[in-house]
Tab-separated table of C-alpha atoms and ligand atoms in Angstrom:
chain	number	residue	atom	x	y	z
A	14	UNK	CA	-19.182	-16.847	-6.898
A	15	UNK	CA	-16.703	-15.087	-4.890
A	16	UNK	CA	-19.537	-13.590	-2.297
A	17	UNK	CA	-20.016	-17.163	-1.543
A	18	UNK	CA	-16.758	-18.169	-0.670
A	19	UNK	CA	-16.140	-15.299	1.190
A	20	UNK	CA	-19.309	-15.645	4.293
A	21	UNK	CA	-16.396	-17.944	4.208
A	22	UNK	CA	-13.946	-17.120	4.192
A	23	UNK	CA	-15.198	-14.574	7.010
A	24	UNK	CA	-16.236	-17.442	9.630
A	25	UNK	CA	-12.386	-17.313	10.815
A	26	UNK	CA	-10.698	-14.184	12.435
A	27	UNK	CA	-9.186	-11.864	9.584
A	28	UNK	CA	-5.591	-11.822	10.548
A	29	UNK	CA	-6.287	-16.226	10.638
A	30	UNK	CA	-6.939	-16.049	7.363
A	31	UNK	CA	-4.922	-13.635	5.516
A	32	UNK	CA	-1.929	-15.575	6.978
A	33	UNK	CA	-3.348	-18.309	5.739
A	34	UNK	CA	-4.359	-17.061	2.003
A	35	UNK	CA	-0.201	-16.176	2.148
A	36	UNK	CA	0.814	-18.708	3.012
A	37	UNK	CA	-1.630	-20.762	0.372
A	38	UNK	CA	-1.091	-18.572	-2.627
A	39	UNK	CA	3.013	-18.708	-2.211
A	40	UNK	CA	2.533	-22.886	-2.419
A	41	UNK	CA	0.264	-22.306	-5.529
A	42	UNK	CA	2.861	-20.253	-6.721
A	43	UNK	CA	5.247	-22.973	-6.619
A	44	UNK	CA	3.052	-26.154	-8.852
A	45	UNK	CA	4.354	-24.628	-11.876
A	46	UNK	CA	0.955	-25.480	-14.435
A	47	UNK	CA	-1.457	-22.512	-11.154
A	48	UNK	CA	0.388	-19.380	-11.852
A	49	UNK	CA	-0.601	-19.051	-15.602
A	50	UNK	CA	-3.878	-19.818	-14.574
A	51	UNK	CA	-4.432	-17.878	-11.839
A	52	UNK	CA	-2.823	-14.855	-14.448
A	53	UNK	CA	-5.762	-15.959	-17.547
A	54	UNK	CA	-8.237	-15.498	-15.183
A	55	UNK	CA	-7.524	-12.072	-13.436
A	56	UNK	CA	-5.098	-10.896	-15.230
A	57	UNK	CA	-6.557	-7.697	-18.141
A	58	UNK	CA	-3.162	-5.891	-20.701
A	59	UNK	CA	-3.618	-3.170	-22.192
A	60	UNK	CA	-0.810	-0.660	-23.692
A	61	UNK	CA	-3.868	2.459	-22.723
A	62	UNK	CA	-2.624	0.638	-19.308
A	63	UNK	CA	0.874	1.317	-19.576
A	64	UNK	CA	2.556	4.504	-17.828
A	65	UNK	CA	5.834	5.232	-16.354
A	66	UNK	CA	6.024	7.690	-12.723
A	67	UNK	CA	8.688	8.527	-10.840
A	68	UNK	CA	10.474	6.464	-14.521
A	69	UNK	CA	9.318	3.628	-13.112
A	70	UNK	CA	7.218	1.554	-15.959
A	71	UNK	CA	4.053	0.124	-15.066
A	72	UNK	CA	1.687	-1.979	-16.583
A	73	UNK	CA	-1.013	-1.164	-15.594
A	74	UNK	CA	-1.951	2.042	-12.969
A	75	UNK	CA	-3.400	-0.638	-9.683
A	76	UNK	CA	-1.188	-1.814	-7.132
A	77	UNK	CA	-1.367	-3.673	-3.571
A	78	UNK	CA	-0.494	-1.682	-0.876
A	79	UNK	CA	1.521	-2.057	1.916
A	80	UNK	CA	0.308	-4.432	5.224
A	81	UNK	CA	-0.963	-6.802	3.158
A	82	UNK	CA	2.468	-8.502	1.242
A	83	UNK	CA	4.044	-7.489	4.741
A	84	UNK	CA	6.747	-9.512	4.802
A	85	UNK	CA	8.217	-8.965	1.377
A	86	UNK	CA	8.159	-13.232	0.504
A	87	UNK	CA	5.058	-13.415	-1.217
A	88	UNK	CA	4.533	-10.891	-3.621
A	89	UNK	CA	5.086	-12.942	-7.180
A	90	UNK	CA	2.214	-15.331	-6.304
A	91	UNK	CA	0.553	-11.824	-5.844
A	92	UNK	CA	0.761	-10.240	-7.989
A	93	UNK	CA	-0.511	-12.973	-11.081
A	94	UNK	CA	-3.741	-11.317	-9.343
A	95	UNK	CA	-3.258	-8.495	-11.989
A	96	UNK	CA	-1.918	-6.003	-9.986
A	97	UNK	CA	0.248	-3.783	-11.894
A	98	UNK	CA	2.797	-2.902	-8.748
A	99	UNK	CA	2.550	-4.488	-4.864
A	100	UNK	CA	4.182	-2.827	-2.097
A	101	UNK	CA	5.839	-4.953	0.113
A	102	UNK	CA	5.758	-3.987	4.228
A	103	UNK	CA	6.379	-2.239	6.042
A	104	UNK	CA	9.747	-3.268	7.135
A	105	UNK	CA	12.054	-2.942	10.107
A	106	UNK	CA	15.234	-3.440	10.226
A	107	UNK	CA	14.762	-6.044	12.613
A	108	UNK	CA	11.784	-8.768	13.132
A	109	UNK	CA	9.849	-7.141	15.435
A	110	UNK	CA	6.056	-9.050	16.396
A	111	UNK	CA	3.567	-6.266	16.245
A	112	UNK	CA	1.034	-5.888	19.002
A	113	UNK	CA	-1.545	-8.615	21.087
A	114	UNK	CA	-3.724	-10.942	19.570
A	115	UNK	CA	-6.510	-10.175	17.811
A	116	UNK	CA	-6.055	-6.303	15.683
A	117	UNK	CA	-8.438	-6.735	12.724
A	118	UNK	CA	-11.093	-7.051	12.727
A	119	UNK	CA	-13.798	-6.747	9.895
A	120	UNK	CA	-16.296	-4.362	9.584
A	121	UNK	CA	-18.403	-6.186	6.938
A	122	UNK	CA	-21.671	-3.253	7.294
A	123	UNK	CA	-19.556	-0.746	6.020
A	124	UNK	CA	-17.094	-3.005	4.082
A	125	UNK	CA	-14.402	-2.104	6.164
A	126	UNK	CA	-10.928	-2.975	8.567
A	127	UNK	CA	-9.627	-2.114	11.757
A	128	UNK	CA	-6.247	-3.278	12.362
A	129	UNK	CA	-3.808	-2.949	15.623
A	130	UNK	CA	-1.185	-5.089	13.569
A	131	UNK	CA	1.620	-2.625	14.928
A	132	UNK	CA	4.140	-2.978	12.350
A	133	UNK	CA	4.890	-6.364	12.634
A	134	UNK	CA	7.699	-8.059	10.185
A	135	UNK	CA	9.910	-10.526	9.522
A	136	UNK	CA	12.031	-7.772	8.875
A	137	UNK	CA	14.474	-6.757	6.126
A	138	UNK	CA	16.980	-9.869	5.843
A	139	UNK	CA	13.880	-12.148	5.740
A	140	UNK	CA	12.346	-10.275	2.154
A	141	UNK	CA	15.632	-9.742	0.678
A	142	UNK	CA	16.445	-13.483	1.202
A	143	UNK	CA	13.427	-14.719	-0.170
A	144	UNK	CA	13.887	-11.526	-2.797
A	145	UNK	CA	16.870	-12.560	-4.355
A	146	UNK	CA	16.244	-16.466	-4.923
A	147	UNK	CA	13.023	-14.551	-6.306
A	148	UNK	CA	12.707	-12.320	-9.771
A	149	UNK	CA	9.879	-10.248	-9.276
A	150	UNK	CA	7.549	-10.024	-11.803
A	151	UNK	CA	5.678	-5.986	-11.358
A	152	UNK	CA	7.257	-3.048	-10.005
A	153	UNK	CA	8.314	-3.648	-6.700
A	154	UNK	CA	7.549	-0.899	-3.402
A	155	UNK	CA	9.644	-0.952	-0.122
A	156	UNK	CA	7.472	0.697	1.957
A	157	UNK	CA	10.324	1.280	5.658
A	158	UNK	CA	9.771	2.313	9.563
A	159	UNK	CA	11.319	2.548	12.679
A	160	UNK	CA	11.056	-0.026	14.384
A	161	UNK	CA	8.772	-0.597	18.406
A	162	UNK	CA	11.777	0.183	20.222
A	163	UNK	CA	13.640	2.985	18.023
A	164	UNK	CA	13.957	5.931	19.962
A	165	UNK	CA	11.650	8.602	17.635
A	166	UNK	CA	16.020	10.482	17.434
A	167	UNK	CA	16.836	7.765	16.209
A	168	UNK	CA	14.413	6.774	14.206
A	169	UNK	CA	16.396	8.117	11.229
A	170	UNK	CA	18.969	5.602	11.949
A	171	UNK	CA	16.348	2.582	10.902
A	172	UNK	CA	15.154	4.152	7.047
A	173	UNK	CA	18.643	4.157	6.655
A	174	UNK	CA	19.578	0.483	7.815
A	175	UNK	CA	16.156	-0.624	5.516
A	176	UNK	CA	17.200	1.136	2.965
A	177	UNK	CA	20.980	0.452	2.522
A	178	UNK	CA	19.875	-2.921	3.146
A	179	UNK	CA	17.090	-3.159	0.068
A	180	UNK	CA	17.944	-0.811	-2.770
A	181	UNK	CA	20.022	-3.225	-5.141
A	182	UNK	CA	16.504	-5.771	-4.708
A	183	UNK	CA	13.721	-3.172	-4.863
A	184	UNK	CA	12.033	-0.504	-7.399
A	185	UNK	CA	10.389	2.036	-4.603
A	186	UNK	CA	10.485	2.999	-1.523
A	187	UNK	CA	8.424	4.967	1.203
A	188	UNK	CA	8.256	6.430	4.397
A	189	UNK	CA	5.144	5.151	6.664
A	190	UNK	CA	5.543	8.052	8.606
A	191	UNK	CA	1.087	7.205	9.399
A	192	UNK	CA	0.674	4.747	10.992
A	193	UNK	CA	-1.730	4.800	13.406
A	194	UNK	CA	-1.455	2.052	15.258
A	195	UNK	CA	2.113	2.220	17.213
A	196	UNK	CA	3.744	3.357	20.269
A	197	UNK	CA	4.624	6.697	19.195
A	198	UNK	CA	2.275	7.311	16.248
A	199	UNK	CA	1.600	11.398	16.676
A	200	UNK	CA	5.210	12.684	17.029
A	201	UNK	CA	6.482	10.134	13.824
A	202	UNK	CA	4.256	12.660	11.770
A	203	UNK	CA	6.140	16.123	13.626
A	204	UNK	CA	7.912	17.439	9.931
A	205	UNK	CA	10.979	18.154	13.318
A	206	UNK	CA	10.828	14.152	12.798
A	207	UNK	CA	10.589	13.761	9.279
A	208	UNK	CA	13.304	16.355	8.528
A	209	UNK	CA	16.260	14.315	8.984
A	210	UNK	CA	14.455	11.152	7.694
A	211	UNK	CA	14.825	12.632	4.471
A	212	UNK	CA	17.637	15.058	4.145
A	213	UNK	CA	20.172	11.578	5.410
A	214	UNK	CA	17.521	9.263	2.798
A	215	UNK	CA	18.485	11.898	-0.265
A	216	UNK	CA	21.770	12.229	1.016
A	217	UNK	CA	22.234	8.024	0.561
A	218	UNK	CA	20.330	8.163	-2.398
A	219	UNK	CA	23.655	9.725	-4.419
A	220	UNK	CA	25.932	7.533	-4.044
A	221	UNK	CA	23.665	5.003	-5.833
A	222	UNK	CA	24.714	4.483	-9.381
A	223	UNK	CA	20.546	3.669	-9.432
A	224	UNK	CA	17.872	6.479	-8.534
A	225	UNK	CA	15.260	4.883	-6.205
A	226	UNK	CA	12.162	6.756	-5.638
A	227	UNK	CA	11.274	7.906	-2.849
A	228	UNK	CA	7.313	8.805	-1.683
A	229	UNK	CA	5.493	9.759	1.761
A	230	UNK	CA	2.472	8.245	3.050
A	231	UNK	CA	0.826	9.961	5.010
A	232	UNK	CA	-2.299	10.174	7.682
A	233	UNK	CA	-6.271	10.871	5.831
A	234	UNK	CA	-6.103	12.035	9.394
A	235	UNK	CA	-4.075	15.411	9.262
A	236	UNK	CA	-5.557	18.849	8.818
A	237	UNK	CA	-4.590	21.536	5.861
A	238	UNK	CA	-2.257	22.857	7.803
A	239	UNK	CA	0.146	19.833	7.587
A	240	UNK	CA	-0.959	19.067	5.138
A	241	UNK	CA	-0.356	22.591	3.069
A	242	UNK	CA	3.763	21.954	5.441
A	243	UNK	CA	4.021	18.039	3.859
A	244	UNK	CA	3.363	19.330	0.706
A	245	UNK	CA	5.519	22.317	1.544
A	246	UNK	CA	8.318	19.651	2.283
A	247	UNK	CA	8.228	17.465	-0.701
A	248	UNK	CA	8.355	19.002	-3.203
A	249	UNK	CA	11.095	21.116	-1.435
A	250	UNK	CA	13.425	17.599	-0.555
A	251	UNK	CA	13.097	16.854	-4.307
A	252	UNK	CA	11.141	13.835	-3.005
A	253	UNK	CA	9.457	12.067	-4.974
A	254	UNK	CA	6.130	11.268	-4.424
A	255	UNK	CA	3.099	11.412	-2.349
A	256	UNK	CA	0.958	7.727	-0.639
A	257	UNK	CA	-2.182	10.332	0.250
A	258	UNK	CA	-3.820	7.906	2.596
A	259	UNK	CA	-3.035	5.211	5.360
A	260	UNK	CA	-5.945	3.798	7.743
A	261	UNK	CA	-7.339	6.888	9.535
A	262	UNK	CA	-7.667	6.440	13.592
A	263	UNK	CA	-11.196	8.705	12.451
A	264	UNK	CA	-14.474	6.118	13.394
A	265	UNK	CA	-17.100	8.722	10.921
A	266	UNK	CA	-20.443	8.134	9.522
A	267	UNK	CA	-20.557	3.790	9.789
A	268	UNK	CA	-23.170	2.098	9.249
A	269	UNK	CA	-22.260	-1.476	11.825
A	270	UNK	CA	-23.389	-0.737	14.457
A	271	UNK	CA	-21.600	1.216	17.951
A	272	UNK	CA	-21.090	-1.947	19.600
A	273	UNK	CA	-19.415	-3.467	16.886
A	274	UNK	CA	-17.610	-0.337	15.795
A	275	UNK	CA	-16.491	-0.958	20.076
A	276	UNK	CA	-15.813	-4.803	19.899
A	277	UNK	CA	-13.256	-3.914	17.006
A	278	UNK	CA	-11.477	-1.470	18.541
A	279	UNK	CA	-8.561	1.347	18.199
A	280	UNK	CA	-7.180	1.289	15.632
A	281	UNK	CA	-6.333	2.612	11.981
A	282	UNK	CA	-9.399	1.972	10.265
A	283	UNK	CA	-9.255	0.742	6.020
A	284	UNK	CA	-12.476	0.517	3.326
A	285	UNK	CA	-14.929	1.659	2.047
A	286	UNK	CA	-15.578	5.064	4.558
A	287	UNK	CA	-11.994	6.487	4.161
A	288	UNK	CA	-12.788	6.861	0.175
A	289	UNK	CA	-14.272	10.467	0.127
A	290	UNK	CA	-11.893	12.067	1.614
A	291	UNK	CA	-8.910	10.170	-0.306
A	292	UNK	CA	-10.114	11.817	-3.032
A	293	UNK	CA	-10.669	15.122	-1.323
A	294	UNK	CA	-6.899	14.378	-0.977
A	295	UNK	CA	-5.672	13.545	-4.557
A	296	UNK	CA	-7.169	16.545	-5.427
A	297	UNK	CA	-5.816	18.981	-2.735
A	298	UNK	CA	-2.887	17.634	-3.667
A	299	UNK	CA	-2.780	17.861	-7.300
A	300	UNK	CA	-3.844	21.146	-6.629
A	301	UNK	CA	-0.798	22.801	-4.906
A	302	UNK	CA	1.689	21.057	-6.933
A	303	UNK	CA	-0.267	21.599	-10.670
A	304	UNK	CA	0.301	18.119	-10.752
A	305	UNK	CA	3.835	17.529	-10.740
A	306	UNK	CA	4.313	15.418	-8.199
A	307	UNK	CA	3.186	12.182	-8.341
A	308	UNK	CA	0.386	10.705	-6.088
A	309	UNK	CA	-0.104	7.576	-5.189
A	310	UNK	CA	-3.644	7.666	-4.495
A	311	UNK	CA	-4.514	4.786	-1.231
A	312	UNK	CA	-7.979	4.896	0.182
A	313	UNK	CA	-11.469	3.017	0.437
A	314	UNK	CA	-11.688	1.960	-3.412
A	315	UNK	CA	-14.369	-0.078	-3.633
A	316	UNK	CA	-15.633	0.046	-7.358
A	317	UNK	CA	-13.913	0.565	-10.581
A	318	UNK	CA	-15.490	3.592	-11.124
A	319	UNK	CA	-13.247	4.814	-8.005
A	320	UNK	CA	-10.380	3.709	-8.836
A	321	UNK	CA	-10.822	5.749	-12.380
A	322	UNK	CA	-12.530	8.583	-11.599
A	323	UNK	CA	-9.151	8.883	-8.236
A	324	UNK	CA	-6.691	8.582	-11.698
A	325	UNK	CA	-9.316	11.410	-13.328
A	326	UNK	CA	-9.037	13.625	-10.044
A	327	UNK	CA	-4.767	13.621	-10.236
A	328	UNK	CA	-3.486	9.466	-8.814
A	329	UNK	CA	-1.275	8.299	-10.722
A	330	UNK	CA	-1.530	5.604	-10.014
A	331	UNK	CA	-3.577	3.648	-7.427
A	332	UNK	CA	-3.445	0.884	-4.338
A	333	UNK	CA	-5.869	-1.092	-3.180
A	334	UNK	CA	-6.432	-3.280	0.213
A	335	UNK	CA	-9.306	-4.313	1.913
A	336	UNK	CA	-11.337	-3.147	-2.104
A	337	UNK	CA	-9.436	-6.296	-2.954
A	338	UNK	CA	-10.233	-8.657	0.280
A	339	UNK	CA	-14.483	-6.927	0.025
A	340	UNK	CA	-14.892	-7.501	-3.650
A	341	UNK	CA	-12.115	-11.447	-4.665
A	342	UNK	CA	-9.668	-11.960	-6.995
A	343	UNK	CA	-10.619	-10.738	-9.890
A	344	UNK	CA	-11.105	-7.513	-8.641
A	345	UNK	CA	-8.399	-6.066	-10.413
A	346	UNK	CA	-8.710	-6.924	-13.940
A	347	UNK	CA	-12.222	-5.178	-13.470
A	348	UNK	CA	-10.899	-2.007	-12.140
A	349	UNK	CA	-8.903	-2.240	-15.745
A	350	UNK	CA	-11.043	-3.684	-18.040
A	351	UNK	CA	-12.715	-0.431	-17.242
A	352	UNK	CA	-9.580	2.135	-16.311
A	353	UNK	CA	-8.997	0.533	-21.016
A	354	UNK	CA	-12.415	0.113	-21.481
A	355	UNK	CA	-13.133	4.675	-20.045
A	356	UNK	CA	-9.632	5.347	-22.088
A	357	UNK	CA	-10.767	3.874	-25.390
A	358	UNK	CA	-13.014	4.965	-25.229
A	359	UNK	CA	-12.384	8.922	-24.223
A	360	UNK	CA	-9.484	8.440	-27.248
A	361	UNK	CA	-12.182	7.956	-30.315
A	362	UNK	CA	-14.100	11.142	-28.705
A	363	UNK	CA	-10.788	13.377	-29.693
B	1	FMN	C1	-4.394	-5.592	7.917
B	1	FMN	C2	-3.634	-3.680	7.091
B	1	FMN	C3	-2.853	-3.367	8.003
B	1	FMN	C4	-1.698	-3.131	7.130
B	1	FMN	N1	-0.041	-2.667	7.039
B	1	FMN	C5	0.561	-1.162	7.052
B	1	FMN	C6	1.524	-1.496	6.522
B	1	FMN	O1	2.394	-2.322	7.327
B	1	FMN	N2	2.291	-0.106	6.478
B	1	FMN	C7	1.990	0.524	5.711
B	1	FMN	O2	2.118	1.948	4.784
B	1	FMN	N3	-0.094	0.372	5.488
B	1	FMN	C8	-0.583	-0.496	6.073
B	1	FMN	N4	-1.914	-0.454	5.913
B	1	FMN	C9	-2.728	0.161	5.132
B	1	FMN	C10	-2.579	0.367	3.336
B	1	FMN	O3	-1.655	0.185	2.977
B	1	FMN	C11	-3.323	1.187	3.391
B	1	FMN	O4	-2.693	2.798	2.408
B	1	FMN	C12	-5.253	1.124	3.778
B	1	FMN	O5	-5.439	0.040	4.840
B	1	FMN	C13	-6.028	2.407	2.854
B	1	FMN	O6	-6.557	1.272	1.399
B	1	FMN	P1	-7.533	0.438	1.982
B	1	FMN	O7	-8.872	0.923	1.528
B	1	FMN	O8	-7.456	0.002	0.043
B	1	FMN	O9	-7.223	-0.601	2.656
B	1	FMN	C14	-2.158	-1.631	6.775
B	1	FMN	C15	-3.591	-2.329	6.148
B	1	FMN	C16	-4.083	-3.191	6.734
B	1	FMN	C17	-5.895	-3.573	6.983
């Protein structure tokens, strides 16, 4: 059924259909009878799926990755599809338009997306004005990053501003230093540039009564040396976890024709081709941290079995984005049912 709908939706430019879908879901969410119906068809609850990660209770381990609800004004409508958490953003202190359009493309043969959105978002105040009026139905993460025009030396100010604005409204924060589609993409990731940002936020956090976990989202394109350094930084600084990982700037092992890959152009690639890299990152980080650091796996989850494999390999939670687009509204339910079944079977064998 979704395959048919998908073939119609895929006739449109990805960003257009994404914006239309988000508006439509927000509209449906306002009709009292609709959200319970969506939940009836798309939610799956089972106590074996529940877990506590960095002090937050999650009904299930499957979350929506950053970039889908960029403005933080649609998370409840999207959570109806069975997500255990939703990560909004990435947000910047001021609204920004992002890169020129078109900036998002499908590589259907690879079940992938190439995007160079450039962190288009309506800014933190817009998100707050929505959140103040709507109680969230699941934990909300907030991905924050530096504004396009902000100099690298001042990046910490942007992070501080968004952090302070959003602190009372969300459950955890993600520092997005790994977006490949922005002006300062490579220097954003330099540890010399990340360290002052982390220090400032940790200093700020002490002032608050309530604790908000802070995670770092890394790129899948990093080498071993950088990865070791970033793991050390996270452990020593006292950050609460790592998200592995963002989209890749690489174009390896693709089945799509050379011309369609070239037509899509530069940008971050997400979806199926990312999966092996995500799995190896999760295994490596788990090994290096003896399983003591929470990891959120993100990248290329296209089947329920892959989500389970990531959890078994050391991820505490799993985020999806492209898999949701390609597999449809009941994908989260399918994943959660699969995980619950496996966990129950394992328990019964003990
Ligand atoms: C269109 C699009 C926009 C995205 N925007 C963001 C963003 O603003 N911030 C961020 O941290 N990640 C962003 N991402 C990356 C996703 O959060 C996710 O890490 C990545 O797509 C890999 O997961 P997937 O293969 O399940 O899509 C974006 C991804 C896509 C496809």
